[in-house]
Short mmCIF file of C-alpha atoms in Angstrom, two decimals:
data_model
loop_
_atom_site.label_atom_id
_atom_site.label_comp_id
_atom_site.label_asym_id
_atom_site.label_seq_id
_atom_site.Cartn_x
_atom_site.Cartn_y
_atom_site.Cartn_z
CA UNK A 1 -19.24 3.91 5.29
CA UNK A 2 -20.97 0.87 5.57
CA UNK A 3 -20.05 -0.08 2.06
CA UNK A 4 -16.46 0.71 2.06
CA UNK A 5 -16.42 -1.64 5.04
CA UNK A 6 -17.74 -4.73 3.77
CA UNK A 7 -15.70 -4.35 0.63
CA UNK A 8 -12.74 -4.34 2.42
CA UNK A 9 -13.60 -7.70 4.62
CA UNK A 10 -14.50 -9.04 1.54
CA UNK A 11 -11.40 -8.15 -0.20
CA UNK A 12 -9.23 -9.28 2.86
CA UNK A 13 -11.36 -12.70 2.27
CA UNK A 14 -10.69 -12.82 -1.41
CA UNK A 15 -6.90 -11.95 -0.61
CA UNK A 16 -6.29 -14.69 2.10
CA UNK A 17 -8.00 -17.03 -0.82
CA UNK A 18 -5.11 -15.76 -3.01
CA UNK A 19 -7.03 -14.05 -5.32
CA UNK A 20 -5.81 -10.72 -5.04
CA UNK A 21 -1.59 -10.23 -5.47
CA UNK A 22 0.53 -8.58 -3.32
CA UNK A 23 -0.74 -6.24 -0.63
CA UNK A 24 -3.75 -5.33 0.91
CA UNK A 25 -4.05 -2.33 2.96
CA UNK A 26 -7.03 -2.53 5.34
CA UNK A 27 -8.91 1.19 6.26
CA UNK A 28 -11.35 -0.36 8.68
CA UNK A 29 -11.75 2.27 11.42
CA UNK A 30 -11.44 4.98 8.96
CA UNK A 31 -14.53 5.47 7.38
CA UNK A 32 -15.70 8.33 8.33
CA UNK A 33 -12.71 9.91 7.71
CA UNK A 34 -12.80 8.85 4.40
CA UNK A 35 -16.64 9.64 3.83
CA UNK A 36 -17.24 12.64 5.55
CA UNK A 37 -14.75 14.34 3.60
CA UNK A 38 -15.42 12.88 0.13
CA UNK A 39 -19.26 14.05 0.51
CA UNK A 40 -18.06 17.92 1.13
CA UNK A 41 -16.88 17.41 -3.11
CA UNK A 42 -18.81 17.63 -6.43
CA UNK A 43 -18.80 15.30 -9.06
CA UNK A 44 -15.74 17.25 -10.65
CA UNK A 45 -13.52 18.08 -7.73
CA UNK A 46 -10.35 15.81 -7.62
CA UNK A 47 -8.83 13.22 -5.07
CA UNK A 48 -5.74 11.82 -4.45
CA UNK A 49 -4.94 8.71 -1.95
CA UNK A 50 -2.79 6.77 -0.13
CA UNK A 51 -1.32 3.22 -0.10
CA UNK A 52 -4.42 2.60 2.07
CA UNK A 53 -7.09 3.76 -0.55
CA UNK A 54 -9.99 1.32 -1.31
CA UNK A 55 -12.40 3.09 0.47
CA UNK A 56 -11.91 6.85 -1.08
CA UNK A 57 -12.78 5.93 -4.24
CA UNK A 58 -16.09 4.33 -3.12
CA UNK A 59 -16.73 7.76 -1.35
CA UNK A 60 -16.26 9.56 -4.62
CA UNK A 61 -19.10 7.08 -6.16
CA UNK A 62 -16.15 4.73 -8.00
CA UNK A 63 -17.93 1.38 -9.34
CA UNK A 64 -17.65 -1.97 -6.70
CA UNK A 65 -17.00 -4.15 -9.38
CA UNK A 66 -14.22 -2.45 -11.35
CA UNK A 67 -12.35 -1.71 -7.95
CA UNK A 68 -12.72 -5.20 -6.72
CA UNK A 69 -12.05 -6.59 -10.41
CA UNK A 70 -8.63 -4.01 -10.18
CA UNK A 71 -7.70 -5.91 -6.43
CA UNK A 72 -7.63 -8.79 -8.32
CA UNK A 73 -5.58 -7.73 -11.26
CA UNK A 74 -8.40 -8.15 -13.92
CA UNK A 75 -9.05 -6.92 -16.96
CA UNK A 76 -12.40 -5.41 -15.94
CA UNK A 77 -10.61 -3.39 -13.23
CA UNK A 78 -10.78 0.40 -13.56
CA UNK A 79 -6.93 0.53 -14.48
CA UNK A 80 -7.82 -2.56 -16.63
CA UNK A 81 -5.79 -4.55 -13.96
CA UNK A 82 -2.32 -2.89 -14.17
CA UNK A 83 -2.97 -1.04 -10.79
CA UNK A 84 -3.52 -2.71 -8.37
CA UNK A 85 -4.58 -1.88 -4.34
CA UNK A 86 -2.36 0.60 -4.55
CA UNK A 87 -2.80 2.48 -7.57
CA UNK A 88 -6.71 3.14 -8.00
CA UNK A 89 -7.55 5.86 -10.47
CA UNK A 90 -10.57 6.53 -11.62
CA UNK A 91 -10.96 9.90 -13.51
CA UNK A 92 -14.76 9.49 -13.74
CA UNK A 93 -15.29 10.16 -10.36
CA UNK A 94 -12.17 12.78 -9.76
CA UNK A 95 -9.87 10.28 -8.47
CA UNK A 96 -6.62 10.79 -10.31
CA UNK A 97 -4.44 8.77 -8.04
CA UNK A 98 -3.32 6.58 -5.67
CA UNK A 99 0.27 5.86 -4.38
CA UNK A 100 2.48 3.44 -2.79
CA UNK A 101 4.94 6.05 -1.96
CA UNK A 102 4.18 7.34 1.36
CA UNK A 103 3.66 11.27 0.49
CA UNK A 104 3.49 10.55 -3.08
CA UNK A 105 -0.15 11.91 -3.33
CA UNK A 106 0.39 15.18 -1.54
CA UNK A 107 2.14 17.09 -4.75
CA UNK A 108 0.03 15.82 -7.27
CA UNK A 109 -3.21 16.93 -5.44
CA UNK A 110 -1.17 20.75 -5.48
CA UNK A 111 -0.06 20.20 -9.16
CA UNK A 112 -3.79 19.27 -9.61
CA UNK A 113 -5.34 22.27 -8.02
CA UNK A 114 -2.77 24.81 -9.56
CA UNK A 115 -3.98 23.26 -13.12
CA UNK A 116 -7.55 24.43 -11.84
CA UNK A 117 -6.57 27.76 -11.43
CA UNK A 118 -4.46 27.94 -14.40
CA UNK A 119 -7.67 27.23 -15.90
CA UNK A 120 -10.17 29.34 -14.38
CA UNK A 121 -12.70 26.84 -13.16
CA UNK A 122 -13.62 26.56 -9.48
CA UNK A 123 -12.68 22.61 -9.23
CA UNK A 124 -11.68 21.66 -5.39
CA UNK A 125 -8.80 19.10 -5.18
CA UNK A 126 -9.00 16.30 -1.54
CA UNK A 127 -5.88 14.84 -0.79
CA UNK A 128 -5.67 12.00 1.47
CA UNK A 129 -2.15 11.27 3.57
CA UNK A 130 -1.55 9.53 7.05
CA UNK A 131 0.48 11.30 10.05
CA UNK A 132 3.45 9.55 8.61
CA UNK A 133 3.52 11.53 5.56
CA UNK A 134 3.44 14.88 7.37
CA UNK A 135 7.45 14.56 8.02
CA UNK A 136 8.28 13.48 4.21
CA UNK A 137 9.84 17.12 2.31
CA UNK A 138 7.37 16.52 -0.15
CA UNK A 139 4.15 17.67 2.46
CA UNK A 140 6.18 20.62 3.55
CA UNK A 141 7.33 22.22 0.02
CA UNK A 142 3.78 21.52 -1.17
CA UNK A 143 2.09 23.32 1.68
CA UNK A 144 4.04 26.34 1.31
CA UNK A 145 3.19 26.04 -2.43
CA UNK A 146 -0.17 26.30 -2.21
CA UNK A 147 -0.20 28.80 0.18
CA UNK A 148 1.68 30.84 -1.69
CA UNK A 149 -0.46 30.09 -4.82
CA UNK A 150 -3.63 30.30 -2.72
CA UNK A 151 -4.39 27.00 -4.66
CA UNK A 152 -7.46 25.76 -4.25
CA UNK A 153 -6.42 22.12 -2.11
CA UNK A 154 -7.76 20.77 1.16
CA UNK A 155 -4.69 18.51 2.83
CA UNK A 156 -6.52 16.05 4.52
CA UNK A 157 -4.46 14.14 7.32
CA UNK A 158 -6.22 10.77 8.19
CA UNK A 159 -4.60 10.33 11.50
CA UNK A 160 -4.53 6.93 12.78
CA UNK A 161 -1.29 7.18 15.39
CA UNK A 162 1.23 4.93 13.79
CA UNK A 163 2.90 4.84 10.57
CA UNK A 164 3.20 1.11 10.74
CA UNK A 165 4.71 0.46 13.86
CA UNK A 166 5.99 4.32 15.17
CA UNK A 167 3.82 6.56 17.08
CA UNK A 168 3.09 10.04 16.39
CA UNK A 169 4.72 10.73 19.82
CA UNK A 170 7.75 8.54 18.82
CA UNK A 171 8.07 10.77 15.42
CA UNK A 172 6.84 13.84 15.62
CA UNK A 173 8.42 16.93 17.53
CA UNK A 174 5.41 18.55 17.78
CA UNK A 175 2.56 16.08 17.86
CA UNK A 176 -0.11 18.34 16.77
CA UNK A 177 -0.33 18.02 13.20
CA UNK A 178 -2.41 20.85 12.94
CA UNK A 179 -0.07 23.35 14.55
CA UNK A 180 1.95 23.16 11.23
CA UNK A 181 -0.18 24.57 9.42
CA UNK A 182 0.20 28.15 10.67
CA UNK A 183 3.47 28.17 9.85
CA UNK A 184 2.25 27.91 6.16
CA UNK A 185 -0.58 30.51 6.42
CA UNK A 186 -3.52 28.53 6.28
CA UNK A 187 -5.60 27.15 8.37
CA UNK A 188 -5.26 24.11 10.68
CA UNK A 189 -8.08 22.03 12.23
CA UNK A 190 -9.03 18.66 14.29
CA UNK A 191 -11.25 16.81 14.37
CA UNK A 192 -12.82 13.42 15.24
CA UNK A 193 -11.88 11.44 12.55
CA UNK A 194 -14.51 8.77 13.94
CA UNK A 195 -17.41 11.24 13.53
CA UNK A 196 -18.37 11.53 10.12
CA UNK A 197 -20.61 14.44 10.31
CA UNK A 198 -17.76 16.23 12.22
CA UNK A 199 -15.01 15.60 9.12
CA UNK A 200 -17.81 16.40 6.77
CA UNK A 201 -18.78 20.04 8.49
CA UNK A 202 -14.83 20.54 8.37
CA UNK A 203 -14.22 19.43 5.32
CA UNK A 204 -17.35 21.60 3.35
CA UNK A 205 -15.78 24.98 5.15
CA UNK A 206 -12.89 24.23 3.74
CA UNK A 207 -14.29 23.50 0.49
CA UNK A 208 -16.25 26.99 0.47
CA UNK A 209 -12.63 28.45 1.29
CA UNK A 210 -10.87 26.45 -1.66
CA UNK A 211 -13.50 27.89 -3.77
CA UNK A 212 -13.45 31.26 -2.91
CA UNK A 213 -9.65 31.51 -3.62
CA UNK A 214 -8.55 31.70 -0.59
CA UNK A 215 -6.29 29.14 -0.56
CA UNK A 216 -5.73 25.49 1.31
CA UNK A 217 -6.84 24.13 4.59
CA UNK A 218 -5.07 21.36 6.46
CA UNK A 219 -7.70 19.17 8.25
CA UNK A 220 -5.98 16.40 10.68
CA UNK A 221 -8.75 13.88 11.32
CA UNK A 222 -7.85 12.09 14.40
CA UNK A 223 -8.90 8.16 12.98
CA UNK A 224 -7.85 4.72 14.20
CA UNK A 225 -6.48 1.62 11.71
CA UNK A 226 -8.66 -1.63 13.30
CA UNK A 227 -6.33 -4.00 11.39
CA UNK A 228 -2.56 -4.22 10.74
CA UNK A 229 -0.71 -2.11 8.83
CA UNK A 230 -0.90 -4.64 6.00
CA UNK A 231 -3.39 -7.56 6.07
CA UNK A 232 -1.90 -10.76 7.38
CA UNK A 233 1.56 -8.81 8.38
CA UNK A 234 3.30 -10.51 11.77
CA UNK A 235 4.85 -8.02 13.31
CA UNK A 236 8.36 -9.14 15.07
CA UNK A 237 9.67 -8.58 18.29
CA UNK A 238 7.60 -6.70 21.26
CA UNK A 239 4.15 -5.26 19.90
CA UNK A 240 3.83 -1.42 19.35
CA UNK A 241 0.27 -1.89 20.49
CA UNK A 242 -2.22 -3.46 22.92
CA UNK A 243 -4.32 -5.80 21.91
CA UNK A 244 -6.05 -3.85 24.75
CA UNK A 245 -6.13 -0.39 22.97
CA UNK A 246 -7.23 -2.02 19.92
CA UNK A 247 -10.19 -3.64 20.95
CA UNK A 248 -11.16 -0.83 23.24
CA UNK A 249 -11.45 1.51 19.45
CA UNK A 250 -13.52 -1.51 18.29
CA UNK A 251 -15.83 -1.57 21.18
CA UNK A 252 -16.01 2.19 21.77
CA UNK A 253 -14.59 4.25 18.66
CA UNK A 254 -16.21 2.05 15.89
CA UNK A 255 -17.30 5.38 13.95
CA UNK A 256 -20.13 2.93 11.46
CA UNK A 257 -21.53 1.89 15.02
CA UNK A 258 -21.38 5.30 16.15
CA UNK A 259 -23.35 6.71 13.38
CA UNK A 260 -25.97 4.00 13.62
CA UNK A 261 -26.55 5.20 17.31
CA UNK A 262 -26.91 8.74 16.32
CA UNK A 263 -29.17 7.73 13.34
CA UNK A 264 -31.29 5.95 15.68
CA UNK A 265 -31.37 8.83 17.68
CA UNK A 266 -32.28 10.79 14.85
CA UNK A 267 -35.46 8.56 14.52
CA UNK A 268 -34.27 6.05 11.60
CA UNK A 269 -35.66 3.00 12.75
CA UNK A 270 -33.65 -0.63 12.51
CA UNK A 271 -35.85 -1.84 9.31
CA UNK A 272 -34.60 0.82 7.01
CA UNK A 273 -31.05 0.16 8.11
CA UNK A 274 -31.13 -3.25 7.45
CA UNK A 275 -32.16 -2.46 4.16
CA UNK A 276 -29.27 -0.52 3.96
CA UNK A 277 -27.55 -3.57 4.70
CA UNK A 278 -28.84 -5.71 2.93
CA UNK A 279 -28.34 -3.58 -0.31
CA UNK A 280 -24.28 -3.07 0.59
CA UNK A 281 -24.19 -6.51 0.82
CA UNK A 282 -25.61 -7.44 -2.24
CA UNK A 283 -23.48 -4.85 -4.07
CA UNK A 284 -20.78 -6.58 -2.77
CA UNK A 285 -21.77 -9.75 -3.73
CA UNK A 286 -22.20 -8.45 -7.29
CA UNK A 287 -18.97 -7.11 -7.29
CA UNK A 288 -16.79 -10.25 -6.34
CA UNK A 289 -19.00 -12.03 -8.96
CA UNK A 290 -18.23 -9.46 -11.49
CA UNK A 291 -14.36 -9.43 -11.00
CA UNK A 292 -13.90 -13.13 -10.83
CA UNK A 293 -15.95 -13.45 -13.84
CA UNK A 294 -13.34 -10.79 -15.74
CA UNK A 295 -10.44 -12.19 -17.45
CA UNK A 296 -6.92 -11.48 -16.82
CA UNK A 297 -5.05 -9.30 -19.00
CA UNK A 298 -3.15 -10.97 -21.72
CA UNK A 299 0.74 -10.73 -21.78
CA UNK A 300 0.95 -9.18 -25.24
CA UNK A 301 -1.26 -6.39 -23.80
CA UNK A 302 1.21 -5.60 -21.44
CA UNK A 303 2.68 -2.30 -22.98
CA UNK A 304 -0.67 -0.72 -23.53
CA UNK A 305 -1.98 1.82 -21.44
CA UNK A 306 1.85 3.08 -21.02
CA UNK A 307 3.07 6.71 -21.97
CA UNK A 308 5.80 5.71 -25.34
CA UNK A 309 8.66 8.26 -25.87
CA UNK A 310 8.05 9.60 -29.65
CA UNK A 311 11.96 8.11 -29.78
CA UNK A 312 10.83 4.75 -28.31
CA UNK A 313 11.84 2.14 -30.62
CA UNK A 314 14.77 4.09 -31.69
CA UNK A 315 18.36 2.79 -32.48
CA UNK A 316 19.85 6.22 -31.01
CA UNK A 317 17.15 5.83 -27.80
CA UNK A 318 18.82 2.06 -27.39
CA UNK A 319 21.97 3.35 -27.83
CA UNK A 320 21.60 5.49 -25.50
CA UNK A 321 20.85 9.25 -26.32
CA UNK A 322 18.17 10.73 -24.28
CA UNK A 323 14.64 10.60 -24.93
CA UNK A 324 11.57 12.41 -23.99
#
């Protein structure tokens, strides 16, 4: 958790130095949202993301300095740069995408986990979507897929109370996320997206479901978004939220100072988490070295890495006619 914070300041430092392009979408708050459920998977089992997705690959054990070297659009980045924030994948550690498109993840992760059963192997697909995904068509039709299917696929709903500036109350008919999963046939479960232990219990039961072929789980982890929606975005007009609520989740729902309390209680003493610290930062370090050292891509590289119809190049396929 620790880790997927400090990349993330540092990236929002390396962005307001303009060295990342376009966007950066912050998950501080969200860590143990992210990590508790990424630790109920193996090596193998699959992930999909969000538009808010820096931190899910780092729970699935994705490199530091390939994902910061991909923020910045470098060549050394684990799409070699043509990715982006927004579009991590790294297939070594499961994650097969990431997406912009708000809902854009949620079939995938059910076309992934039907192509496990298709092919007999017990592989677990995680997909990772925000409360403002759960009224795009593309949530519902997939649920009712995989229920149907009994496809192994654990919908994970990192709830965080706004999709940008609207409420769940302001959007949602029934506010309970989880309630719609009944209606599906699976089951439905909250919890505190701010205890990490808590998504990670939920998260390995559903896991040992997936498994056992008996289909998908939706987990709604109750989370909070510290930051704006996008780093450095001014929001217009009257503000959708306090600066009061926000810094009372910073002072009381913090769920990396949470866990250091209950690791303390636990008997870890404060030497051997500063090492921890002191290690995550380093890694960090190492990582902004390493992608600022990587070159860009060059622009006759450009087409490479793209899927070419076998008509590409064509005079009919210019002309017109219809390609594959």
């Amino acid at each position: 958790m620790l880790c997927v914070r400090r990349f993330e300041e540092e990236g929002m430092r390396q962005f307001k130095g303009d060295k990342i392009p376009g966007f950066f979408h912050a998950s501080v708050g969200q860590e143990a949202a992210i990590v508790g459920a990424c630790m109920a998977l193996r090596d193998d089992d699959a992930m999909t993301g969000t538009h808010r997705s820096h931190g899910h690959p780092i729970g699935k054990g994705a490199h530091l300095g390939a994902l910061m070297a991909e923020l910045m659009g470098k060549e050394g980045g684990i799409c070699k740069g043509r990715g982006g924030s927004m579009h991590f994948a790294d297939n070594s550690v499961g994650s097969i995408s990431e997406s912009g498109i708000v809902g854009g993840g949620i079939p995938l992760a059910t076309g992934c986990a039907f192509s496990a059963t298709v092919r007999g192997v017990d592989q677990v697909t995680l997909c990772f979507f925000g409360d403002g995904a759960v009224n795009q068509g593309t949530f519902h039709e997939s649920l009712n897929m995989a229920s149907l299917w009994k496809l192994p696929v654990i919908y994970l709903c990192e709830n965080n109370g706004y999709a940008i500036t609207t409420s769940v109350a302001q959007s949602h008919g029934q506010p309970d996320i989880a309630l719609r999963a009944p209606g599906y046939g699976m089951p439905g479960i909250t919890v505190d997206g701010q205890d990490v232990d808590a998504v990670y219990d939920a998260s390995a039961q559903a896991v040992t479901r997936a498994r056992a072929g008996e289909g998908p789980t939706l987990i709604v982890a109750n989370t909070y978004r510290f930051d704006e929606h996008n780093f450095g975005l001014v929001i217009p007009g009257e503000p959708y939220r306090s600066l009061e609520e926000v810094e009372a989740h910073k002072r009381d729902r913090d769920p990396i100072l949470l866990y250091r309390t209950v690791l303390i209680e636990e008997g870890i003493n404060e030497k051997s988490l500063r090492v921890i610290e002191d290690e995550v930062a380093e890694a960090v370090k190492q990582a902004v070295q390493f992608a600022l050292a990587s070159p860009l891509p060059r622009p006759e590289t450009l087409p490479d890495y793209m899927f070419n119809s076998p008509l590409a190049g064509h005079n009919s396929f210019v002309a017109g006619q219809k390609g594959n």
